[in-house]
PDB file of C-alpha atoms in Angstrom:
ATOM      1  CA  UNK A   1      62.343 126.724 130.321  1.00  0.00           C
ATOM      2  CA  UNK A   2      61.015 123.790 128.288  1.00  0.00           C
ATOM      3  CA  UNK A   3      61.739 122.852 124.675  1.00  0.00           C
ATOM      4  CA  UNK A   4      58.482 124.301 123.298  1.00  0.00           C
ATOM      5  CA  UNK A   5      59.253 127.678 124.862  1.00  0.00           C
ATOM      6  CA  UNK A   6      62.816 127.528 123.525  1.00  0.00           C
ATOM      7  CA  UNK A   7      61.622 126.963 119.957  1.00  0.00           C
ATOM      8  CA  UNK A   8      58.890 129.628 120.298  1.00  0.00           C
ATOM      9  CA  UNK A   9      61.591 132.088 121.412  1.00  0.00           C
ATOM     10  CA  UNK A  10      63.483 131.252 118.207  1.00  0.00           C
ATOM     11  CA  UNK A  11      60.650 132.566 116.012  1.00  0.00           C
ATOM     12  CA  UNK A  12      60.684 136.035 114.506  1.00  0.00           C
ATOM     13  CA  UNK A  13      63.106 138.063 112.416  1.00  0.00           C
ATOM     14  CA  UNK A  14      66.702 138.288 113.591  1.00  0.00           C
ATOM     15  CA  UNK A  15      69.756 140.259 112.532  1.00  0.00           C
ATOM     16  CA  UNK A  16      72.661 137.847 112.724  1.00  0.00           C
ATOM     17  CA  UNK A  17      76.434 138.282 112.918  1.00  0.00           C
ATOM     18  CA  UNK A  18      78.537 135.126 112.480  1.00  0.00           C
ATOM     19  CA  UNK A  19      82.290 134.812 112.803  1.00  0.00           C
ATOM     20  CA  UNK A  20      83.899 131.527 111.885  1.00  0.00           C
ATOM     21  CA  UNK A  21      87.389 130.113 111.688  1.00  0.00           C
ATOM     22  CA  UNK A  22      88.548 127.139 109.636  1.00  0.00           C
ATOM     23  CA  UNK A  23      91.630 125.952 111.502  1.00  0.00           C
ATOM     24  CA  UNK A  24      93.033 123.782 108.686  1.00  0.00           C
ATOM     25  CA  UNK A  25      92.836 126.498 106.030  1.00  0.00           C
ATOM     26  CA  UNK A  26      93.542 129.440 108.356  1.00  0.00           C
ATOM     27  CA  UNK A  27      90.442 131.042 106.886  1.00  0.00           C
ATOM     28  CA  UNK A  28      88.193 133.463 108.766  1.00  0.00           C
ATOM     29  CA  UNK A  29      84.622 134.274 107.723  1.00  0.00           C
ATOM     30  CA  UNK A  30      82.604 137.261 108.819  1.00  0.00           C
ATOM     31  CA  UNK A  31      78.959 137.020 107.762  1.00  0.00           C
ATOM     32  CA  UNK A  32      75.927 139.129 108.414  1.00  0.00           C
ATOM     33  CA  UNK A  33      72.462 137.835 107.698  1.00  0.00           C
ATOM     34  CA  UNK A  34      68.791 138.334 108.208  1.00  0.00           C
ATOM     35  CA  UNK A  35      67.142 135.233 109.639  1.00  0.00           C
ATOM     36  CA  UNK A  36      63.376 134.775 109.530  1.00  0.00           C
ATOM     37  CA  UNK A  37      61.972 131.869 111.558  1.00  0.00           C
ATOM     38  CA  UNK A  38      58.274 131.188 110.883  1.00  0.00           C
ATOM     39  CA  UNK A  39      56.078 128.588 112.608  1.00  0.00           C
ATOM     40  CA  UNK A  40      54.600 125.771 110.527  1.00  0.00           C
ATOM     41  CA  UNK A  41      51.186 124.180 110.824  1.00  0.00           C
ATOM     42  CA  UNK A  42      51.262 120.396 111.055  1.00  0.00           C
ATOM     43  CA  UNK A  43      49.596 120.112 107.635  1.00  0.00           C
ATOM     44  CA  UNK A  44      52.053 122.414 105.839  1.00  0.00           C
ATOM     45  CA  UNK A  45      52.914 120.755 102.463  1.00  0.00           C
ATOM     46  CA  UNK A  46      56.675 121.315 102.857  1.00  0.00           C
ATOM     47  CA  UNK A  47      56.593 119.877 106.376  1.00  0.00           C
ATOM     48  CA  UNK A  48      54.614 116.831 105.211  1.00  0.00           C
ATOM     49  CA  UNK A  49      57.056 116.196 102.345  1.00  0.00           C
ATOM     50  CA  UNK A  50      60.075 116.480 104.636  1.00  0.00           C
ATOM     51  CA  UNK A  51      58.484 114.230 107.251  1.00  0.00           C
ATOM     52  CA  UNK A  52      57.840 111.584 104.571  1.00  0.00           C
ATOM     53  CA  UNK A  53      61.485 111.836 103.441  1.00  0.00           C
ATOM     54  CA  UNK A  54      62.658 111.428 107.049  1.00  0.00           C
ATOM     55  CA  UNK A  55      60.228 108.609 107.864  1.00  0.00           C
ATOM     56  CA  UNK A  56      58.382 110.513 110.604  1.00  0.00           C
ATOM     57  CA  UNK A  57      54.783 111.610 111.177  1.00  0.00           C
ATOM     58  CA  UNK A  58      54.194 115.368 111.354  1.00  0.00           C
ATOM     59  CA  UNK A  59      52.009 114.814 114.433  1.00  0.00           C
ATOM     60  CA  UNK A  60      55.035 113.422 116.288  1.00  0.00           C
ATOM     61  CA  UNK A  61      56.821 116.760 115.853  1.00  0.00           C
ATOM     62  CA  UNK A  62      56.754 119.685 118.253  1.00  0.00           C
ATOM     63  CA  UNK A  63      57.044 123.334 117.181  1.00  0.00           C
ATOM     64  CA  UNK A  64      58.446 122.841 113.650  1.00  0.00           C
ATOM     65  CA  UNK A  65      59.441 126.024 111.862  1.00  0.00           C
ATOM     66  CA  UNK A  66      60.873 127.334 108.597  1.00  0.00           C
ATOM     67  CA  UNK A  67      64.077 129.379 108.467  1.00  0.00           C
ATOM     68  CA  UNK A  68      64.931 131.767 105.630  1.00  0.00           C
ATOM     69  CA  UNK A  69      68.447 133.230 105.727  1.00  0.00           C
ATOM     70  CA  UNK A  70      69.949 135.966 103.560  1.00  0.00           C
ATOM     71  CA  UNK A  71      73.743 136.060 103.983  1.00  0.00           C
ATOM     72  CA  UNK A  72      76.308 138.681 103.086  1.00  0.00           C
ATOM     73  CA  UNK A  73      80.042 138.326 103.606  1.00  0.00           C
ATOM     74  CA  UNK A  74      81.353 141.644 104.894  1.00  0.00           C
ATOM     75  CA  UNK A  75      84.719 141.616 103.125  1.00  0.00           C
ATOM     76  CA  UNK A  76      83.929 139.921  99.801  1.00  0.00           C
ATOM     77  CA  UNK A  77      80.326 141.143  99.452  1.00  0.00           C
ATOM     78  CA  UNK A  78      79.319 137.607  98.527  1.00  0.00           C
ATOM     79  CA  UNK A  79      75.567 137.105  98.956  1.00  0.00           C
ATOM     80  CA  UNK A  80      73.487 133.968  99.246  1.00  0.00           C
ATOM     81  CA  UNK A  81      70.078 132.851 100.500  1.00  0.00           C
ATOM     82  CA  UNK A  82      68.954 129.512 101.918  1.00  0.00           C
ATOM     83  CA  UNK A  83      65.782 128.067 103.375  1.00  0.00           C
ATOM     84  CA  UNK A  84      65.298 125.011 105.534  1.00  0.00           C
ATOM     85  CA  UNK A  85      62.874 123.438 107.982  1.00  0.00           C
ATOM     86  CA  UNK A  86      63.753 122.718 111.611  1.00  0.00           C
ATOM     87  CA  UNK A  87      61.752 119.723 112.823  1.00  0.00           C
ATOM     88  CA  UNK A  88      62.048 118.649 116.477  1.00  0.00           C
ATOM     89  CA  UNK A  89      60.722 115.204 117.419  1.00  0.00           C
ATOM     90  CA  UNK A  90      60.690 114.940 121.224  1.00  0.00           C
ATOM     91  CA  UNK A  91      61.275 111.724 123.125  1.00  0.00           C
ATOM     92  CA  UNK A  92      57.918 110.467 124.446  1.00  0.00           C
ATOM     93  CA  UNK A  93      59.175 110.291 128.049  1.00  0.00           C
ATOM     94  CA  UNK A  94      61.160 113.578 128.064  1.00  0.00           C
ATOM     95  CA  UNK A  95      60.312 116.339 125.571  1.00  0.00           C
ATOM     96  CA  UNK A  96      63.508 118.240 126.451  1.00  0.00           C
ATOM     97  CA  UNK A  97      65.447 115.533 124.595  1.00  0.00           C
ATOM     98  CA  UNK A  98      64.819 114.189 121.137  1.00  0.00           C
ATOM     99  CA  UNK A  99      65.710 114.051 117.481  1.00  0.00           C
ATOM    100  CA  UNK A 100      66.119 117.129 115.293  1.00  0.00           C
ATOM    101  CA  UNK A 101      65.832 117.166 111.506  1.00  0.00           C
ATOM    102  CA  UNK A 102      67.018 119.907 109.143  1.00  0.00           C
ATOM    103  CA  UNK A 103      65.385 119.691 105.705  1.00  0.00           C
ATOM    104  CA  UNK A 104      66.976 121.944 103.106  1.00  0.00           C
ATOM    105  CA  UNK A 105      64.464 123.461 100.686  1.00  0.00           C
ATOM    106  CA  UNK A 106      66.787 125.009  98.105  1.00  0.00           C
ATOM    107  CA  UNK A 107      69.892 122.819  98.238  1.00  0.00           C
ATOM    108  CA  UNK A 108      70.241 119.339  96.818  1.00  0.00           C
ATOM    109  CA  UNK A 109      71.117 117.822 100.189  1.00  0.00           C
ATOM    110  CA  UNK A 110      69.667 114.974 102.175  1.00  0.00           C
ATOM    111  CA  UNK A 111      67.991 116.015 105.436  1.00  0.00           C
ATOM    112  CA  UNK A 112      70.364 116.245 108.394  1.00  0.00           C
ATOM    113  CA  UNK A 113      69.472 114.304 111.509  1.00  0.00           C
ATOM    114  CA  UNK A 114      70.794 114.849 114.989  1.00  0.00           C
ATOM    115  CA  UNK A 115      69.898 114.839 118.639  1.00  0.00           C
ATOM    116  CA  UNK A 116      68.965 117.691 120.929  1.00  0.00           C
ATOM    117  CA  UNK A 117      68.902 118.172 124.665  1.00  0.00           C
ATOM    118  CA  UNK A 118      67.753 121.239 126.546  1.00  0.00           C
ATOM    119  CA  UNK A 119      69.896 121.692 129.644  1.00  0.00           C
ATOM    120  CA  UNK A 120      68.633 122.897 133.009  1.00  0.00           C
ATOM    121  CA  UNK A 121      70.258 126.273 132.328  1.00  0.00           C
ATOM    122  CA  UNK A 122      68.195 126.720 129.116  1.00  0.00           C
ATOM    123  CA  UNK A 123      71.045 125.887 126.721  1.00  0.00           C
ATOM    124  CA  UNK A 124      70.062 123.782 123.720  1.00  0.00           C
ATOM    125  CA  UNK A 125      72.768 121.263 122.855  1.00  0.00           C
ATOM    126  CA  UNK A 126      72.740 119.718 119.378  1.00  0.00           C
ATOM    127  CA  UNK A 127      74.822 116.918 117.916  1.00  0.00           C
ATOM    128  CA  UNK A 128      74.472 116.318 114.184  1.00  0.00           C
ATOM    129  CA  UNK A 129      76.495 113.549 112.559  1.00  0.00           C
ATOM    130  CA  UNK A 130      76.720 112.137 109.076  1.00  0.00           C
ATOM    131  CA  UNK A 131      79.209 109.815 107.406  1.00  0.00           C
ATOM    132  CA  UNK A 132      81.827 112.581 107.115  1.00  0.00           C
ATOM    133  CA  UNK A 133      81.368 115.138 109.887  1.00  0.00           C
ATOM    134  CA  UNK A 134      80.279 115.708 113.464  1.00  0.00           C
ATOM    135  CA  UNK A 135      78.788 119.058 114.448  1.00  0.00           C
ATOM    136  CA  UNK A 136      78.231 120.156 118.057  1.00  0.00           C
ATOM    137  CA  UNK A 137      76.165 123.270 118.756  1.00  0.00           C
ATOM    138  CA  UNK A 138      75.191 125.211 121.865  1.00  0.00           C
ATOM    139  CA  UNK A 139      72.392 127.794 121.586  1.00  0.00           C
ATOM    140  CA  UNK A 140      71.072 129.961 124.418  1.00  0.00           C
ATOM    141  CA  UNK A 141      69.095 133.134 125.146  1.00  0.00           C
ATOM    142  CA  UNK A 142      70.708 135.654 127.527  1.00  0.00           C
ATOM    143  CA  UNK A 143      67.460 137.627 127.013  1.00  0.00           C
ATOM    144  CA  UNK A 144      64.290 137.190 124.949  1.00  0.00           C
ATOM    145  CA  UNK A 145      65.714 139.316 122.121  1.00  0.00           C
ATOM    146  CA  UNK A 146      69.301 138.035 122.096  1.00  0.00           C
ATOM    147  CA  UNK A 147      70.287 134.524 121.017  1.00  0.00           C
ATOM    148  CA  UNK A 148      73.882 133.233 121.051  1.00  0.00           C
ATOM    149  CA  UNK A 149      75.180 130.182 119.200  1.00  0.00           C
ATOM    150  CA  UNK A 150      78.557 128.435 119.184  1.00  0.00           C
ATOM    151  CA  UNK A 151      79.383 125.549 116.899  1.00  0.00           C
ATOM    152  CA  UNK A 152      82.273 123.185 116.263  1.00  0.00           C
ATOM    153  CA  UNK A 153      82.587 121.019 113.169  1.00  0.00           C
ATOM    154  CA  UNK A 154      85.073 118.237 112.688  1.00  0.00           C
ATOM    155  CA  UNK A 155      85.621 115.335 110.348  1.00  0.00           C
ATOM    156  CA  UNK A 156      84.339 112.220 112.077  1.00  0.00           C
ATOM    157  CA  UNK A 157      87.868 110.842 112.451  1.00  0.00           C
ATOM    158  CA  UNK A 158      89.808 113.987 113.455  1.00  0.00           C
ATOM    159  CA  UNK A 159      89.931 116.974 115.762  1.00  0.00           C
ATOM    160  CA  UNK A 160      87.921 120.196 115.403  1.00  0.00           C
ATOM    161  CA  UNK A 161      88.506 122.020 112.124  1.00  0.00           C
ATOM    162  CA  UNK A 162      85.876 124.767 112.176  1.00  0.00           C
ATOM    163  CA  UNK A 163      84.480 126.914 114.977  1.00  0.00           C
ATOM    164  CA  UNK A 164      81.805 129.606 114.753  1.00  0.00           C
ATOM    165  CA  UNK A 165      80.208 132.138 117.051  1.00  0.00           C
ATOM    166  CA  UNK A 166      76.889 133.725 116.106  1.00  0.00           C
ATOM    167  CA  UNK A 167      74.928 136.455 117.819  1.00  0.00           C
ATOM    168  CA  UNK A 168      71.322 137.133 116.814  1.00  0.00           C
ATOM    169  CA  UNK A 169      69.355 140.229 117.768  1.00  0.00           C
ATOM    170  CA  UNK A 170      65.584 140.090 117.304  1.00  0.00           C
ATOM    171  CA  UNK A 171      64.182 142.778 114.993  1.00  0.00           C
ATOM    172  CA  UNK A 172      60.587 141.489 114.685  1.00  0.00           C
ATOM    173  CA  UNK A 173      58.854 139.447 117.385  1.00  0.00           C
ATOM    174  CA  UNK A 174      57.157 136.113 116.762  1.00  0.00           C
ATOM    175  CA  UNK A 175      53.836 137.683 117.757  1.00  0.00           C
ATOM    176  CA  UNK A 176      53.759 139.399 114.346  1.00  0.00           C
ATOM    177  CA  UNK A 177      53.028 136.063 112.631  1.00  0.00           C
ATOM    178  CA  UNK A 178      49.423 135.131 111.742  1.00  0.00           C
ATOM    179  CA  UNK A 179      47.587 133.220 114.465  1.00  0.00           C
ATOM    180  CA  UNK A 180      46.633 130.272 112.231  1.00  0.00           C
ATOM    181  CA  UNK A 181      50.264 129.168 111.981  1.00  0.00           C
ATOM    182  CA  UNK A 182      50.495 128.733 115.736  1.00  0.00           C
ATOM    183  CA  UNK A 183      48.716 125.357 115.625  1.00  0.00           C
ATOM    184  CA  UNK A 184      52.020 123.499 115.692  1.00  0.00           C
ATOM    185  CA  UNK A 185      53.145 125.463 118.741  1.00  0.00           C
ATOM    186  CA  UNK A 186      50.323 124.303 120.990  1.00  0.00           C
ATOM    187  CA  UNK A 187      51.828 120.893 121.704  1.00  0.00           C
TER     188      UNK A 187
END
C-alpha cells in the first residue's frame, strides 16, 4: 500500500466508536460518532486558506480531505460537531513519509502540524507535537471497510496521560462522492 491509497481508503462515511481513558483524572470516555471524509480539489477555498496559514502550496499536497464529525457521548448524551481539513505534504524523495497538517474549521485553534510515516505493514504512524503536548497515533485497515486507530497523548515533559482506541466501520464508500472532487487524489 502507498500513502495515496491509504488516504483514499479513509474517504467515505464511517460509524465510529471511541473509548478513551485519562490516566491522571481516572476518567473514561465512550463516544460514538459519524465521520464523513470528503476529498478536496486543489483549488478548494478552504484548502487554499489553510495552506496559506501553514505556509505551504496546495500543489505540494497529496490527497487532502475534509472531515466532518458528529459526536455523542453514550452516558452523558453530550453532543458536538467539528470539521477540519487533513492535509498531507509528502517528502519529495519518499511519499510514504511527510508532514501532516490539521486545520480546524470551526474551532479557534491554530493548525496542528506533525509528521507521518506509512509502514511496510500499511500502518500509518503520526506524531503531532506542540508546545504543550505530544500525540502519537497508529491507524490501520484490517479490511477496506474497517479502520482501527490507537492514540496516546502526553504533556511534552511527562509520561502518557491519555489513551484512546477507535474503531470505524464504513457505511458509505468513497465512490459515492462526485467525480470532480477526485482531482486531488490523482497525484
